[in-house]
Amino acid sequence: MKLPLLFTTFKKDLMVIERVIEEASSSQSAFMRETTGHLLKSGGKRIRPIFGMLCGKLGDYDIEKVKYPAAALELIHSASLAHDDVIDCASMRRGVATISAKWDNHVATYTGDYIFAHAMQLISQLNNPLAHQIVSKAIVEVCLGEIDQIHDKYRFDQSLRSYLRRIKRKTALLIAISGQLGAIAANVPASVHQNLYLFGYYVGMSFQITDDILDFTASEKELGKPAGSDLAQGNITLPTLYAMQDESLSKRIVEINATTDKLVLAQIIEDIRSSGAIEKSYALSQRYLNLAFAVLDRIPSKKQKKNLIEIANFIGKRTY
Amino acid sequence: MKLPLLFTTFKKDLMVIERVIEEASSSQSAFMRETTGHLLKSGGKRIRPIFGMLCGKLGDYDIEKVKYPAAALELIHSASLAHDDVIDCASMRRGVATISAKWDNHVATYTGDYIFAHAMQLISQLNNPLAHQIVSKAIVEVCLGEIDQIHDKYRFDQSLRSYLRRIKRKTALLIAISGQLGAIAANVPASVHQNLYLFGYYVGMSFQITDDILDFTASEKELGKPAGSDLAQGNITLPTLYAMQDESLSKRIVEINATTDKLVLAQIIEDIRSSGAIEKSYALSQRYLNLAFAVLDRIPSKKQKKNLIEIANFIGKRTY
């Protein structure tokens, strides 16, 4: 089930946001129209815009204002994917060729930069210095997360804490500020939008942990890329860290490097799957969801709370 | 002569700005400290900060405010160099190894992103939505310029107009807004800061044309990279476009591609140098300087005008 279908009441407003996103690829430069169009057409779950809208509903909701941060955060996410693909030398994303593969790494770099700058321009439409501060601070953290990820590749001695910090920076922060900025655009009071930030942060942690689990458990068709890609590329995620608590499995995992034989790798991935690490990972994902629900006790509106619980459950518990 | 020496009265304030620039590499991440430190230590002429200070002097000058856009614009320039080096696969910049060469393209991409986001954070310290709008709009244009540059490589049928639009986007805009934002940080009225934008734009055009000339005429030691690099990489600049007005030279130039023999290329570069194209290029650079001086007639302060004329002459007429 696609996430937007959960929120049919938002369908019209989502279309407004889609149009703002599409405008990012209506550049004067024909070449840029082609590259950005390619990047943005590949779709996505639109989690960030939906978060923004749901949180905006807690205040003076006006789609003509909420659309700016909602579209901007989705664009920032897309820009980071373009740069991510430079990093991973990935050839497929969501089942289609990446920009790096279709053109080259250089085009991907500048297409990402452009989309990112366009997003900052959308944020500036809010005329709100706080929004600008929140976004730029978050993006600094996102970049730190990406650099950490490069640096931490194949470092099997990393702690659970550094994994959690990395996914906070890489994923949870942008989801957290999606909701907060949607709320700010609707003049929600600070005490409330700060709690919405926290809610989004916990949901985002749960979301990324689930994502990291699915990289082990889902099929290539469901993922749009080969299963086990994370470990194959040296990215050490929660299931691997938990699996390493088993001494004999740990000994085999720490031997993995960029030249490890595919069959050896496939066997290790299979063994991680059946080690209990997946179940433990799901349990941590659930703990973050519970923290998110606890935050909602501090939110006034009953009706919006129901929607927020729904999106949190959808995101945290999805099976593909 | 180094540009800052021209303005000894600003020495103390430049130190304040240098400290803000340095703080960009005092990240929590040790690896990011190393990469950003490497990028930022490579120096530069600090044209943008000086522009910002000079223009700030036309209003309620306070270095504690002017420092934010001044440092931010220099950082944005550095970030674009990091991404530029991904583009050109350059191994040297200002005489030292680039980030791409010392680490890899992926590290260069995210180091650039981080510096860029940090710069946006500095701009947000001004608490001024107009400043945010000006910066994000300019960066969109800078990215368009970079994508154009990739797209226009080895396209010998491009017009003078597309060259001028490209250098406007690539260079002149950031210099233009450096002055404008320095002025805005000092509460200079809109009519004046808009003229300062125009002044910076014309000086920036002159600056980039001079830069493109020097790529043909300066020595490898002066440039910190091999002379004639632009043409060797397929970047078609003003001297080449002018040289192509000579039919027989044009026939040889359009044959250039990525595999052209080095000796053949060296002879063509030599022939462009002696074709009169350099002199014609300097004449256009001078015309832009004259336009800049004409804008100054609309600026009130006599004392600051003298400084602005000095920086314009330094930038437009430098011989290396």
mmCIF file of N, CA and C in Angstrom, chain A residues 220-313:
data_model
loop_
_atom_site.group_PDB
_atom_site.id
_atom_site.type_symbol
_atom_site.label_atom_id
_atom_site.label_comp_id
_atom_site.label_asym_id
_atom_site.label_seq_id
_atom_site.Cartn_x
_atom_site.Cartn_y
_atom_site.Cartn_z
ATOM 1 N N GLU A 220 14.904 -8.622 -4.113
ATOM 2 C CA GLU A 220 15.479 -7.615 -5.009
ATOM 3 C C GLU A 220 14.368 -6.828 -5.698
ATOM 4 N N LYS A 221 13.282 -7.505 -6.030
ATOM 5 C CA LYS A 221 12.162 -6.841 -6.712
ATOM 6 C C LYS A 221 11.533 -5.788 -5.794
ATOM 7 N N GLU A 222 11.338 -6.178 -4.527
ATOM 8 C CA GLU A 222 10.733 -5.234 -3.580
ATOM 9 C C GLU A 222 11.641 -4.023 -3.328
ATOM 10 N N LEU A 223 12.957 -4.281 -3.228
ATOM 11 C CA LEU A 223 13.905 -3.217 -2.891
ATOM 12 C C LEU A 223 14.263 -2.333 -4.082
ATOM 13 N N GLY A 224 14.178 -2.877 -5.284
ATOM 14 C CA GLY A 224 14.638 -2.135 -6.456
ATOM 15 C C GLY A 224 16.154 -2.138 -6.550
ATOM 16 N N LYS A 225 16.802 -2.948 -5.724
ATOM 17 C CA LYS A 225 18.271 -3.132 -5.784
ATOM 18 C C LYS A 225 18.574 -4.490 -5.149
ATOM 19 N N PRO A 226 19.768 -5.067 -5.382
ATOM 20 C CA PRO A 226 20.045 -6.391 -4.815
ATOM 21 C C PRO A 226 19.920 -6.390 -3.287
ATOM 22 N N ALA A 227 19.362 -7.461 -2.697
ATOM 23 C CA ALA A 227 19.287 -7.582 -1.242
ATOM 24 C C ALA A 227 20.696 -7.732 -0.683
ATOM 25 N N GLY A 228 20.893 -7.267 0.555
ATOM 26 C CA GLY A 228 22.210 -7.367 1.179
ATOM 27 C C GLY A 228 23.208 -6.341 0.664
ATOM 28 N N SER A 229 22.723 -5.329 -0.066
ATOM 29 C CA SER A 229 23.624 -4.321 -0.645
ATOM 30 C C SER A 229 24.436 -3.589 0.419
ATOM 31 N N ASP A 230 23.792 -3.300 1.559
ATOM 32 C CA ASP A 230 24.498 -2.529 2.594
ATOM 33 C C ASP A 230 25.802 -3.207 2.991
ATOM 34 N N LEU A 231 25.690 -4.458 3.420
ATOM 35 C CA LEU A 231 26.887 -5.167 3.879
ATOM 36 C C LEU A 231 27.876 -5.364 2.731
ATOM 37 N N ALA A 232 27.350 -5.634 1.534
ATOM 38 C CA ALA A 232 28.226 -5.837 0.375
ATOM 39 C C ALA A 232 29.068 -4.591 0.101
ATOM 40 N N GLN A 233 28.518 -3.407 0.457
ATOM 41 C CA GLN A 233 29.259 -2.166 0.226
ATOM 42 C C GLN A 233 29.999 -1.676 1.474
ATOM 43 N N GLY A 234 30.001 -2.523 2.498
ATOM 44 C CA GLY A 234 30.750 -2.160 3.704
ATOM 45 C C GLY A 234 29.967 -1.314 4.686
ATOM 46 N N ASN A 235 28.665 -1.056 4.411
ATOM 47 C CA ASN A 235 27.852 -0.284 5.356
ATOM 48 C C ASN A 235 27.339 -1.208 6.459
ATOM 49 N N ILE A 236 27.763 -0.924 7.681
ATOM 50 C CA ILE A 236 27.418 -1.811 8.781
ATOM 51 C C ILE A 236 26.185 -1.273 9.492
ATOM 52 N N THR A 237 25.098 -2.058 9.415
ATOM 53 C CA THR A 237 23.842 -1.601 9.999
ATOM 54 C C THR A 237 23.460 -2.477 11.193
ATOM 55 N N LEU A 238 22.292 -2.168 11.772
ATOM 56 C CA LEU A 238 21.904 -2.811 13.017
ATOM 57 C C LEU A 238 21.891 -4.349 12.982
ATOM 58 N N PRO A 239 21.280 -4.977 11.964
ATOM 59 C CA PRO A 239 21.291 -6.452 11.978
ATOM 60 C C PRO A 239 22.716 -7.016 12.041
ATOM 61 N N THR A 240 23.649 -6.408 11.332
ATOM 62 C CA THR A 240 25.041 -6.886 11.371
ATOM 63 C C THR A 240 25.630 -6.707 12.763
ATOM 64 N N LEU A 241 25.395 -5.535 13.357
ATOM 65 C CA LEU A 241 25.941 -5.284 14.692
ATOM 66 C C LEU A 241 25.397 -6.288 15.700
ATOM 67 N N TYR A 242 24.093 -6.583 15.633
ATOM 68 C CA TYR A 242 23.507 -7.575 16.549
ATOM 69 C C TYR A 242 24.062 -8.973 16.260
ATOM 70 N N ALA A 243 24.202 -9.304 14.966
ATOM 71 C CA ALA A 243 24.690 -10.641 14.594
ATOM 72 C C ALA A 243 26.100 -10.871 15.122
ATOM 73 N N MET A 244 26.862 -9.775 15.252
ATOM 74 C CA MET A 244 28.248 -9.905 15.699
ATOM 75 C C MET A 244 28.356 -10.245 17.182
ATOM 76 N N GLN A 245 27.214 -10.238 17.884
ATOM 77 C CA GLN A 245 27.238 -10.678 19.283
ATOM 78 C C GLN A 245 27.462 -12.196 19.359
ATOM 79 N N ASP A 246 27.231 -12.867 18.233
ATOM 80 C CA ASP A 246 27.564 -14.296 18.143
ATOM 81 C C ASP A 246 29.019 -14.394 17.697
ATOM 82 N N GLU A 247 29.846 -15.022 18.546
ATOM 83 C CA GLU A 247 31.293 -14.979 18.332
ATOM 84 C C GLU A 247 31.745 -15.593 17.002
ATOM 85 N N SER A 248 31.178 -16.770 16.662
ATOM 86 C CA SER A 248 31.671 -17.440 15.444
ATOM 87 C C SER A 248 31.205 -16.679 14.199
ATOM 88 N N LEU A 249 29.993 -16.142 14.252
ATOM 89 C CA LEU A 249 29.497 -15.350 13.114
ATOM 90 C C LEU A 249 30.321 -14.060 12.996
ATOM 91 N N SER A 250 30.634 -13.488 14.146
ATOM 92 C CA SER A 250 31.420 -12.255 14.180
ATOM 93 C C SER A 250 32.768 -12.447 13.496
ATOM 94 N N LYS A 251 33.410 -13.574 13.772
ATOM 95 C CA LYS A 251 34.728 -13.853 13.177
ATOM 96 C C LYS A 251 34.670 -13.848 11.657
ATOM 97 N N ARG A 252 33.555 -14.372 11.113
ATOM 98 C CA ARG A 252 33.421 -14.408 9.644
ATOM 99 C C ARG A 252 33.064 -13.015 9.098
ATOM 100 N N ILE A 253 32.253 -12.272 9.861
ATOM 101 C CA ILE A 253 31.830 -10.942 9.377
ATOM 102 C C ILE A 253 33.015 -9.978 9.274
ATOM 103 N N VAL A 254 33.881 -9.967 10.302
ATOM 104 C CA VAL A 254 34.983 -8.990 10.296
ATOM 105 C C VAL A 254 35.996 -9.245 9.168
ATOM 106 N N GLU A 255 35.886 -10.419 8.537
ATOM 107 C CA GLU A 255 36.783 -10.715 7.409
ATOM 108 C C GLU A 255 36.304 -10.085 6.098
ATOM 109 N N ILE A 256 35.050 -9.589 6.116
ATOM 110 C CA ILE A 256 34.471 -9.060 4.868
ATOM 111 C C ILE A 256 35.220 -7.798 4.432
ATOM 112 N N ASN A 257 35.530 -7.744 3.138
ATOM 113 C CA ASN A 257 36.064 -6.512 2.561
ATOM 114 C C ASN A 257 35.554 -6.372 1.128
ATOM 115 N N ALA A 258 36.037 -5.347 0.432
ATOM 116 C CA ALA A 258 35.484 -5.045 -0.894
ATOM 117 C C ALA A 258 35.683 -6.178 -1.900
ATOM 118 N N THR A 259 36.601 -7.106 -1.581
ATOM 119 C CA THR A 259 36.885 -8.165 -2.567
ATOM 120 C C THR A 259 36.298 -9.527 -2.170
ATOM 121 N N THR A 260 35.492 -9.528 -1.104
ATOM 122 C CA THR A 260 34.928 -10.807 -0.641
ATOM 123 C C THR A 260 34.085 -11.482 -1.729
ATOM 124 N N ASP A 261 34.281 -12.796 -1.871
ATOM 125 C CA ASP A 261 33.543 -13.596 -2.856
ATOM 126 C C ASP A 261 32.036 -13.494 -2.625
ATOM 127 N N LYS A 262 31.278 -13.361 -3.718
ATOM 128 C CA LYS A 262 29.827 -13.171 -3.627
ATOM 129 C C LYS A 262 29.109 -14.308 -2.912
ATOM 130 N N LEU A 263 29.557 -15.527 -3.161
ATOM 131 C CA LEU A 263 28.892 -16.681 -2.544
ATOM 132 C C LEU A 263 29.133 -16.708 -1.030
ATOM 133 N N VAL A 264 30.365 -16.355 -0.630
ATOM 134 C CA VAL A 264 30.693 -16.275 0.798
ATOM 135 C C VAL A 264 29.796 -15.221 1.457
ATOM 136 N N LEU A 265 29.669 -14.099 0.783
ATOM 137 C CA LEU A 265 28.857 -12.992 1.301
ATOM 138 C C LEU A 265 27.388 -13.413 1.434
ATOM 139 N N ALA A 266 26.875 -14.089 0.406
ATOM 140 C CA ALA A 266 25.479 -14.515 0.408
ATOM 141 C C ALA A 266 25.212 -15.455 1.596
ATOM 142 N N GLN A 267 26.191 -16.321 1.904
ATOM 143 C CA GLN A 267 26.022 -17.249 3.025
ATOM 144 C C GLN A 267 26.006 -16.478 4.344
ATOM 145 N N ILE A 268 26.873 -15.490 4.483
ATOM 146 C CA ILE A 268 26.910 -14.689 5.716
ATOM 147 C C ILE A 268 25.585 -13.929 5.895
ATOM 148 N N ILE A 269 25.077 -13.371 4.807
ATOM 149 C CA ILE A 269 23.803 -12.639 4.872
ATOM 150 C C ILE A 269 22.687 -13.582 5.323
ATOM 151 N N GLU A 270 22.691 -14.789 4.750
ATOM 152 C CA GLU A 270 21.715 -15.805 5.135
ATOM 153 C C GLU A 270 21.841 -16.122 6.634
ATOM 154 N N ASP A 271 23.078 -16.251 7.111
ATOM 155 C CA ASP A 271 23.303 -16.583 8.519
ATOM 156 C C ASP A 271 22.915 -15.428 9.452
ATOM 157 N N ILE A 272 23.105 -14.202 8.993
ATOM 158 C CA ILE A 272 22.664 -13.046 9.802
ATOM 159 C C ILE A 272 21.136 -13.087 9.937
ATOM 160 N N ARG A 273 20.468 -13.398 8.803
ATOM 161 C CA ARG A 273 18.998 -13.486 8.795
ATOM 162 C C ARG A 273 18.477 -14.469 9.838
ATOM 163 N N SER A 274 19.168 -15.585 9.985
ATOM 164 C CA SER A 274 18.652 -16.623 10.892
ATOM 165 C C SER A 274 19.320 -16.590 12.278
ATOM 166 N N SER A 275 20.048 -15.495 12.556
ATOM 167 C CA SER A 275 20.785 -15.428 13.832
ATOM 168 C C SER A 275 19.958 -14.848 14.978
ATOM 169 N N GLY A 276 18.759 -14.361 14.662
ATOM 170 C CA GLY A 276 17.970 -13.667 15.684
ATOM 171 C C GLY A 276 18.191 -12.158 15.627
ATOM 172 N N ALA A 277 19.139 -11.721 14.792
ATOM 173 C CA ALA A 277 19.458 -10.287 14.717
ATOM 174 C C ALA A 277 18.298 -9.471 14.139
ATOM 175 N N ILE A 278 17.550 -10.089 13.214
ATOM 176 C CA ILE A 278 16.418 -9.391 12.594
ATOM 177 C C ILE A 278 15.354 -9.088 13.654
ATOM 178 N N GLU A 279 15.050 -10.095 14.467
ATOM 179 C CA GLU A 279 14.015 -9.933 15.494
ATOM 180 C C GLU A 279 14.442 -8.869 16.509
ATOM 181 N N LYS A 280 15.715 -8.927 16.902
ATOM 182 C CA LYS A 280 16.223 -7.929 17.846
ATOM 183 C C LYS A 280 16.139 -6.521 17.249
ATOM 184 N N SER A 281 16.427 -6.422 15.950
ATOM 185 C CA SER A 281 16.382 -5.121 15.281
ATOM 186 C C SER A 281 14.951 -4.582 15.252
ATOM 187 N N TYR A 282 14.012 -5.492 14.946
ATOM 188 C CA TYR A 282 12.597 -5.084 14.957
ATOM 189 C C TYR A 282 12.191 -4.602 16.348
ATOM 190 N N ALA A 283 12.723 -5.242 17.361
ATOM 191 C CA ALA A 283 12.369 -4.849 18.732
ATOM 192 C C ALA A 283 12.854 -3.420 19.016
ATOM 193 N N LEU A 284 14.051 -3.082 18.544
ATOM 194 C CA LEU A 284 14.546 -1.716 18.772
ATOM 195 C C LEU A 284 13.729 -0.708 17.969
ATOM 196 N N SER A 285 13.386 -1.091 16.748
ATOM 197 C CA SER A 285 12.536 -0.227 15.925
ATOM 198 C C SER A 285 11.229 0.052 16.670
ATOM 199 N N GLN A 286 10.667 -1.001 17.279
ATOM 200 C CA GLN A 286 9.411 -0.847 18.018
ATOM 201 C C GLN A 286 9.594 0.055 19.242
ATOM 202 N N ARG A 287 10.753 -0.056 19.893
ATOM 203 C CA ARG A 287 10.996 0.798 21.065
ATOM 204 C C ARG A 287 10.986 2.272 20.675
ATOM 205 N N TYR A 288 11.563 2.571 19.503
ATOM 206 C CA TYR A 288 11.516 3.964 19.034
ATOM 207 C C TYR A 288 10.089 4.401 18.734
ATOM 208 N N LEU A 289 9.317 3.470 18.144
ATOM 209 C CA LEU A 289 7.908 3.810 17.875
ATOM 210 C C LEU A 289 7.181 4.123 19.175
ATOM 211 N N ASN A 290 7.443 3.312 20.212
ATOM 212 C CA ASN A 290 6.780 3.549 21.500
ATOM 213 C C ASN A 290 7.150 4.918 22.072
ATOM 214 N N LEU A 291 8.428 5.292 21.895
ATOM 215 C CA LEU A 291 8.852 6.621 22.345
ATOM 216 C C LEU A 291 8.092 7.708 21.591
ATOM 217 N N ALA A 292 7.895 7.478 20.280
ATOM 218 C CA ALA A 292 7.145 8.445 19.468
ATOM 219 C C ALA A 292 5.716 8.586 19.996
ATOM 220 N N PHE A 293 5.079 7.450 20.292
ATOM 221 C CA PHE A 293 3.690 7.492 20.787
ATOM 222 C C PHE A 293 3.631 8.225 22.125
ATOM 223 N N ALA A 294 4.661 8.025 22.953
ATOM 224 C CA ALA A 294 4.682 8.679 24.265
ATOM 225 C C ALA A 294 4.711 10.193 24.103
ATOM 226 N N VAL A 295 5.449 10.673 23.083
ATOM 227 C CA VAL A 295 5.507 12.124 22.847
ATOM 228 C C VAL A 295 4.114 12.664 22.535
ATOM 229 N N LEU A 296 3.325 11.857 21.811
ATOM 230 C CA LEU A 296 1.998 12.329 21.392
ATOM 231 C C LEU A 296 1.086 12.640 22.575
ATOM 232 N N ASP A 297 1.375 12.052 23.733
ATOM 233 C CA ASP A 297 0.575 12.374 24.921
ATOM 234 C C ASP A 297 0.644 13.859 25.243
ATOM 235 N N ARG A 298 1.720 14.515 24.762
ATOM 236 C CA ARG A 298 1.880 15.944 25.052
ATOM 237 C C ARG A 298 1.279 16.840 23.973
ATOM 238 N N ILE A 299 0.652 16.217 22.955
ATOM 239 C CA ILE A 299 0.072 16.994 21.845
ATOM 240 C C ILE A 299 -1.422 17.176 22.100
ATOM 241 N N PRO A 300 -1.960 18.401 21.916
ATOM 242 C CA PRO A 300 -3.355 18.653 22.274
ATOM 243 C C PRO A 300 -4.403 17.947 21.388
ATOM 244 N N SER A 301 -4.346 18.137 20.029
ATOM 245 C CA SER A 301 -5.464 17.701 19.186
ATOM 246 C C SER A 301 -5.625 16.182 19.081
ATOM 247 N N LYS A 302 -6.835 15.698 19.424
ATOM 248 C CA LYS A 302 -7.127 14.259 19.368
ATOM 249 C C LYS A 302 -7.162 13.731 17.949
ATOM 250 N N LYS A 303 -7.809 14.499 17.057
ATOM 251 C CA LYS A 303 -8.017 14.045 15.685
ATOM 252 C C LYS A 303 -6.677 13.878 14.968
ATOM 253 N N GLN A 304 -5.823 14.872 15.112
ATOM 254 C CA GLN A 304 -4.525 14.802 14.433
ATOM 255 C C GLN A 304 -3.658 13.705 15.030
ATOM 256 N N LYS A 305 -3.841 13.468 16.319
ATOM 257 C CA LYS A 305 -3.061 12.420 16.980
ATOM 258 C C LYS A 305 -3.308 11.063 16.305
ATOM 259 N N LYS A 306 -4.563 10.821 15.946
ATOM 260 C CA LYS A 306 -4.917 9.561 15.289
ATOM 261 C C LYS A 306 -4.142 9.396 13.977
ATOM 262 N N ASN A 307 -4.093 10.473 13.190
ATOM 263 C CA ASN A 307 -3.347 10.423 11.927
ATOM 264 C C ASN A 307 -1.860 10.190 12.155
ATOM 265 N N LEU A 308 -1.329 10.843 13.189
ATOM 266 C CA LEU A 308 0.103 10.713 13.457
ATOM 267 C C LEU A 308 0.451 9.288 13.895
ATOM 268 N N ILE A 309 -0.447 8.676 14.671
ATOM 269 C CA ILE A 309 -0.234 7.281 15.080
ATOM 270 C C ILE A 309 -0.253 6.377 13.847
ATOM 271 N N GLU A 310 -1.192 6.684 12.933
ATOM 272 C CA GLU A 310 -1.326 5.874 11.730
ATOM 273 C C GLU A 310 -0.060 5.917 10.884
ATOM 274 N N ILE A 311 0.478 7.136 10.674
ATOM 275 C CA ILE A 311 1.671 7.245 9.831
ATOM 276 C C ILE A 311 2.860 6.572 10.527
ATOM 277 N N ALA A 312 2.944 6.728 11.841
ATOM 278 C CA ALA A 312 4.064 6.119 12.577
ATOM 279 C C ALA A 312 4.025 4.600 12.437
ATOM 280 N N ASN A 313 2.854 4.022 12.584
ATOM 281 C CA ASN A 313 2.718 2.571 12.451
ATOM 282 C C ASN A 313 3.047 2.105 11.048
#
